[in-house]
Short mmCIF file of C-alpha atoms in Angstrom, two decimals:
data_model
loop_
_atom_site.label_atom_id
_atom_site.label_comp_id
_atom_site.label_asym_id
_atom_site.label_seq_id
_atom_site.Cartn_x
_atom_site.Cartn_y
_atom_site.Cartn_z
CA ARG Y 52 0.10 -17.71 17.14
CA GLY Y 53 -1.99 -16.11 14.46
CA ALA Y 54 0.96 -14.19 13.00
CA ARG Y 55 1.07 -13.72 9.27
CA LEU Y 56 4.22 -14.00 7.20
CA ASP Y 57 4.41 -12.92 3.56
CA LEU Y 58 7.16 -14.46 1.44
CA ALA Y 59 8.08 -12.99 -1.92
CA ARG Y 60 10.95 -13.07 -4.40
CA LEU Y 61 13.06 -9.95 -4.76
CA ARG Y 62 11.64 -7.68 -7.43
CA MET Y 63 11.57 -4.18 -8.83
CA GLU Y 64 8.65 -2.42 -10.48
CA THR Y 65 8.21 0.35 -13.02
CA TYR Y 66 4.97 2.14 -13.88
CA ALA Y 67 4.22 3.27 -17.44
CA ARG Y 68 1.65 5.79 -16.16
CA PRO Y 69 -0.31 6.53 -13.00
CA GLY Y 70 -2.79 3.77 -12.24
CA ALA Y 71 -1.17 1.23 -14.57
CA LEU Y 72 -0.24 -2.16 -13.23
CA PRO Y 73 3.52 -2.31 -12.79
CA THR Y 74 6.01 -4.03 -15.01
CA VAL Y 75 7.85 -6.38 -12.67
CA HIS Y 76 11.56 -7.18 -12.97
CA CYS Y 77 13.69 -9.52 -10.89
CA ALA Y 78 15.93 -7.82 -8.35
CA HIS Y 79 19.09 -9.13 -6.78
CA ASP Y 80 19.33 -6.60 -3.96
CA VAL Y 81 16.97 -6.77 -1.00
CA GLU Y 82 17.21 -3.02 -0.40
CA ALA Y 83 16.11 -2.31 -3.99
CA ASP Y 84 13.12 -4.57 -3.42
CA LEU Y 85 12.24 -2.90 -0.12
CA ALA Y 86 12.50 0.58 -1.67
CA ARG Y 87 9.45 -0.15 -3.85
CA ARG Y 88 7.22 -1.01 -0.89
CA ASP Y 89 4.30 1.13 0.22
CA PHE Y 90 5.47 2.35 3.62
CA THR Y 91 8.50 2.00 5.88
CA VAL Y 92 6.64 -0.46 8.11
CA ASN Y 93 6.18 -2.70 5.05
CA ALA Y 94 9.85 -2.43 4.09
CA LEU Y 95 11.28 -4.97 6.51
CA ALA Y 96 12.88 -8.25 5.51
CA LEU Y 97 14.41 -11.21 7.29
CA GLY Y 98 17.26 -13.11 5.70
CA LEU Y 99 16.42 -16.78 5.24
CA THR Y 100 19.66 -18.20 3.85
CA GLY Y 101 23.40 -17.68 3.60
CA SER Y 102 25.40 -15.13 5.56
CA GLY Y 103 22.33 -12.92 5.96
CA ARG Y 104 20.27 -15.66 7.58
CA ASP Y 105 18.23 -14.36 10.52
CA ARG Y 106 19.41 -10.81 9.82
CA LEU Y 107 16.70 -8.15 9.86
CA VAL Y 108 16.97 -5.67 6.99
CA ASP Y 109 15.43 -2.33 7.96
CA ALA Y 110 16.96 0.17 5.53
CA PHE Y 111 14.17 2.75 5.95
CA GLY Y 112 13.52 2.85 9.71
CA GLY Y 113 10.35 0.77 9.72
CA LEU Y 114 10.90 -0.59 13.23
CA ASP Y 115 11.38 2.92 14.62
CA ASP Y 116 8.20 4.00 12.84
CA LEU Y 117 6.28 1.07 14.35
CA ARG Y 118 7.54 1.97 17.82
CA ALA Y 119 6.55 5.62 17.26
CA ARG Y 120 3.16 4.56 15.82
CA ARG Y 121 4.06 6.47 12.64
CA LEU Y 122 2.99 5.75 9.05
CA ARG Y 123 5.63 7.05 6.65
CA VAL Y 124 5.61 6.74 2.87
CA LEU Y 125 8.82 5.65 1.16
CA HIS Y 126 8.95 8.12 -1.72
CA PRO Y 127 6.99 11.11 -3.06
CA ARG Y 128 5.71 9.29 -6.22
CA SER Y 129 4.22 6.44 -4.22
CA PHE Y 130 0.55 7.35 -4.63
CA SER Y 131 0.83 8.51 -8.25
CA ASP Y 132 2.59 5.23 -9.10
CA ASP Y 133 -0.18 3.22 -7.46
CA ALA Y 134 -3.07 4.97 -5.74
CA THR Y 135 -4.27 1.70 -4.19
CA ARG Y 136 -1.47 2.37 -1.70
CA LEU Y 137 -3.82 4.93 -0.15
CA TRP Y 138 -6.16 2.09 0.83
CA ARG Y 139 -3.32 -0.14 1.96
CA GLY Y 140 -2.07 2.75 4.07
CA ALA Y 141 -5.47 3.16 5.68
CA ARG Y 142 -5.58 -0.59 6.43
CA THR Y 143 -2.05 -0.57 7.82
CA ALA Y 144 -2.77 2.49 9.96
CA ALA Y 145 -5.93 0.87 11.32
CA LEU Y 146 -4.24 -2.46 12.03
CA PHE Y 147 -1.22 -1.05 13.87
CA ASP Y 148 -2.79 2.17 15.23
CA LEU Y 149 -0.44 4.37 13.19
CA ARG Y 150 -0.65 8.06 12.35
CA PRO Y 151 0.86 9.52 9.17
CA ASP Y 152 3.79 11.88 9.63
CA ALA Y 153 3.45 15.41 8.19
CA GLU Y 154 5.04 14.57 4.82
CA THR Y 155 2.88 11.47 4.39
CA ARG Y 156 -0.27 13.44 5.32
CA ALA Y 157 0.55 15.98 2.61
CA LEU Y 158 1.24 13.25 0.05
CA ILE Y 159 -2.04 11.52 0.95
CA ALA Y 160 -3.98 14.77 0.52
CA ASP Y 161 -2.42 15.27 -2.90
CA GLY Y 162 -2.51 11.57 -3.79
CA VAL Y 163 -6.28 11.15 -3.48
CA ARG Y 164 -6.60 12.65 -6.98
CA TRP Y 165 -4.79 9.60 -8.38
CA LEU Y 166 -7.58 7.25 -7.25
CA ALA Y 167 -9.41 8.24 -10.45
CA THR Y 168 -6.69 6.39 -12.41
CA ILE Y 169 -7.46 3.08 -10.67
CA SER Y 170 -10.10 0.80 -12.16
CA GLY Y 171 -13.22 0.03 -10.19
CA THR Y 172 -12.22 -3.64 -10.27
CA ARG Y 173 -8.93 -2.90 -8.49
CA LEU Y 174 -10.70 -0.66 -5.98
CA LEU Y 175 -13.24 -3.38 -5.34
CA GLY Y 176 -10.33 -5.72 -4.63
CA GLU Y 177 -9.01 -3.23 -2.06
CA LEU Y 178 -12.44 -3.05 -0.42
CA ARG Y 179 -12.59 -6.85 -0.28
CA ALA Y 180 -9.13 -6.95 1.31
CA THR Y 181 -10.30 -4.34 3.81
CA ALA Y 182 -13.29 -6.49 4.76
CA ALA Y 183 -11.20 -9.66 4.98
CA ARG Y 184 -8.35 -8.35 7.12
CA GLY Y 185 -10.28 -6.88 10.04
CA HIS Y 186 -10.46 -3.34 11.38
CA ALA Y 187 -12.75 -2.43 8.47
CA GLY Y 188 -14.57 0.26 10.45
CA ARG Y 189 -11.35 2.05 11.40
CA THR Y 190 -9.97 1.63 7.89
CA LEU Y 191 -13.08 3.18 6.34
CA ALA Y 192 -12.99 6.05 8.86
CA ILE Y 193 -9.36 6.79 7.97
CA ALA Y 194 -10.15 6.59 4.23
CA ARG Y 195 -13.15 8.90 4.69
CA ASP Y 196 -11.09 11.42 6.64
CA CYS Y 197 -8.56 11.75 3.83
CA GLY Y 198 -11.19 12.03 1.07
CA GLN Y 199 -10.93 8.60 -0.51
CA ILE Y 200 -14.54 7.45 -0.13
CA VAL Y 201 -16.08 9.86 -2.64
CA LEU Y 202 -13.70 8.91 -5.46
CA VAL Y 203 -13.98 5.20 -4.72
CA ARG Y 204 -17.76 5.36 -4.81
CA ALA Y 205 -17.68 7.04 -8.24
CA ALA Y 206 -15.21 4.47 -9.63
CA LEU Y 207 -17.19 1.51 -8.29
CA CYS Y 208 -20.49 2.88 -9.60
CA THR Y 209 -18.89 3.23 -13.03
CA THR Y 210 -17.56 -0.34 -12.86
CA PHE Y 211 -20.92 -1.77 -11.80
CA ALA Y 212 -22.63 0.12 -14.64
CA LEU Y 213 -20.13 -1.31 -17.16
CA ILE Y 214 -20.66 -4.83 -15.81
CA ALA Y 215 -24.44 -4.44 -16.05
CA ALA Y 216 -24.18 -3.08 -19.62
CA ALA Y 217 -21.95 -5.99 -20.65
CA ARG Y 218 -24.53 -8.48 -19.37
CA GLU Y 219 -27.34 -6.96 -21.44
#
């Protein structure tokens, strides 16, 4: 019925520095995998095999947050590890009509500075995902309200200038 289901292997990630792509390792524990997700509402899993088949794993209260229309980050380093989570948060908030809790609002306000560590190419990918997934207007309004637009514009202008210079 138009629902979307993402399937992924269990994994863990480590970041060498802010803005770096993660080093991915296999995980054997679903809760370890879920702990690396962006937000509690993204940290839900459904068992597909064995004794856990059809069991919902919600170790971080994602269902309660969905019911409360709350966007809650999983850990304080989330945005420094990967500032593209700011954009994914704006998309998620727009899609499900969520509002950040107080801690997440504070982390977003601080986390905007980490957008400068993300390449323009990665930011362009986030903008493309925003356009493709719907609710782009609301997503952009949320991103603007938390200060993301200015830094993204600077990063994309730099990327476009580098692309143009490489073509010359």
